[in-house]
Each structure stands twice: as C-alpha cells, then as structure tokens.
Amino acid sequence: MEQALPVYILSGFLGSGKTTLLQRLLDHWKTQGLRPAVVMNELGEVNLDGLLVEQSVPMAEMLGGCICCSIRGDLSTELATLVKKESPDVVVIEATGAANPLEIVDAVTETSLYQRIELKGLITVVDAAHLLELYRSQQGATYRLMQEQIRCASVLILNKTDRVTAEEAEDIKVILRKWNAFAEILPAVRCELEPSELLGGLGGVHTEARSEAEAFQEDDEQEGTGHSAPIAHDHVMAYTHYFKRPVNSEEFEQFVKELPRDIYRAKGIVTFSDTSSRFLFQYAYREADFMKITPQGEVPDVAVFIGEHFSSRELRSSLLRLEGRLLARPAAVKRSL
C-alpha cells in the first residue's frame, strides 16, 4: 500500500521563532535525502518569511488572510495541488501566529479524505518571556489564543529561555503542563535542538480543547482602501505598506522604536536613501533587527505590521512622511475666512 505523506503543522504566536525552526527542519530533511515542501500563511499581502527559505524548497503561499478562517477553504486545495505538482516526501504548514490550530487541523484532515496524507503532529513554539508576561496579566484575546495553541500541541518548544531566569523557566513549564498534560516540553534558544529528537517526540494531535475564538470576536476599525486596508482577524489586524521611495535609515529605525504597543509584530524589506544595501527588518515585542539582503527577482520594498486595533491611517501617514510623500503636520492651521 502507498505510504501516506507526513504533514506537520507549525504553530506559535507572532515572533516566537517558527520560521527559524522551519529552516532547521528543512535542512534536517534535506540532509536525509528527502524533498520537503512548505505551505506558508501570512496575514499580510507579501510572504516575507518565505524569502528566508531556500528557493529549491517547493512552497505554496497563502497571503492576505488566515488559513484558520478567512481563507481556510483554500488550505485543502493548496495542499492537494502542492502534493500533486511537487511530489514531496514531507510537508510543513507554517501558520500565521494569529491562527487557531484546531481549525487548521480540521482543514488538513479534510484533505486526508481524498489524498493519502497523515497529520503527524502539531508543533507549537512558545516565546518564554512573552508567555510569562501574558500569564501575569491573564487577559485579552491574545492570551487566550496562545492558550489554544499550547493546548493543541503535540510537542512544545519553550523558546528564548535565555531571556528568563531559571526560576521563571520552571514556572513557565508548570503553566504549560497545566494547559497541556500530554505534549513533551523542549527548552531551546533560537530553536536550537536536535530535529530527530523533536520529530521523534510527536505522538499525534490533541484536540480536547475547544476553540475560544468565537467568544472574542470584535469589529476592527476599517481604514484606507486597496493594499492599505487592514485585515480584521478577531482581535488581530494587519496593515501592508508598499514603499515608492527609499527612506532615511536613522529616521526609519526611530520610527520602528516608537511603534505603538498595540503593534507587536512587523517585518519588511526597505531601501535606505543613505546606504547602498537593502535590508530585511524584523520587529517583535519592542525589539528590532536589521539584516542586509540581496533578494532574487523583483521584490518590492514593503512592510507588514500586525497587532491589535491600531490605527492604520496614522501608521500610513507616518510612513508617507518618511518617504517624503506627505508633508509633516503643521503646528497650527489657520482657519480660512
């Protein structure tokens, strides 16, 4: 009988380290002579994380929405098309950090009704410091979404343990065990762990937890038009900005530092007017990182911002001023007679 194609779901909140783990898994499979493929989902309109994955890896991109809700119906089709076209040996689905994993599990298992695939497990990457912060406040839809991602996991990677004390790490493990009594907990820094150990610890997907997303639906403020419109996702929204001009590096770095707390994730590709290189920038939980890149093909300058109920109009105005496409706000405006 034909062997079922193994499929893994990679979950975890925004900025937790999912793409870093994805790259480690892809390298592991390739050294074994296997052909991996990826289904990558982004709330924004540009797949920036996909630029970090080697081009030889077949990839299906699902942009502009979340595979657990607004474009959920497309997941089965994309997965089936990818398998038929590329004939991979293993598939990883990296969901947006705003995704409810139970819905993704449901969509993947739907594909298995007409294609020989096997869901091997759901890997959730947990940002240690961020989880501790949310647990102490114990409020907000972000907190409950993280609970859901942890409850459904087959294995939990407790990442960024270098940013918490040993006592805090033990407290976090207690929290994880309270929410998920089944999954193995693997502490890590930058997801540095042995892939064979991780994959060997998968024991199926636990779906005892019920989704709480319906209880936290709120109407997001809809601002702007076209590519500038934010995408509502319960409490999470995304704004995509396409740059038409280079920006000053110091001014842009200052802009990123001053982002409102409601924006907890941002990433993009920018060209600076005072340097000769293009940069990939990443921003998560008040920390920013810039890396020189040389994109292959035509890749636009773009930035994606993800957060809760922020004003996309104000964000757009600030970016236009950085580009020189919008004049700075005057201190006072005279009323015409």
mmCIF file of C-alpha atoms in Angstrom, residues 43 252 257 263:
data_model
loop_
_atom_site.group_PDB
_atom_site.id
_atom_site.type_symbol
_atom_site.label_atom_id
_atom_site.label_comp_id
_atom_site.label_asym_id
_atom_site.label_seq_id
_atom_site.Cartn_x
_atom_site.Cartn_y
_atom_site.Cartn_z
ATOM 1 C CA LEU A 43 -1.850 37.777 7.316
ATOM 2 C CA PHE A 252 13.152 54.635 9.952
ATOM 3 C CA LYS A 257 11.375 52.130 18.037
ATOM 4 C CA ILE A 263 1.695 46.652 17.179
#
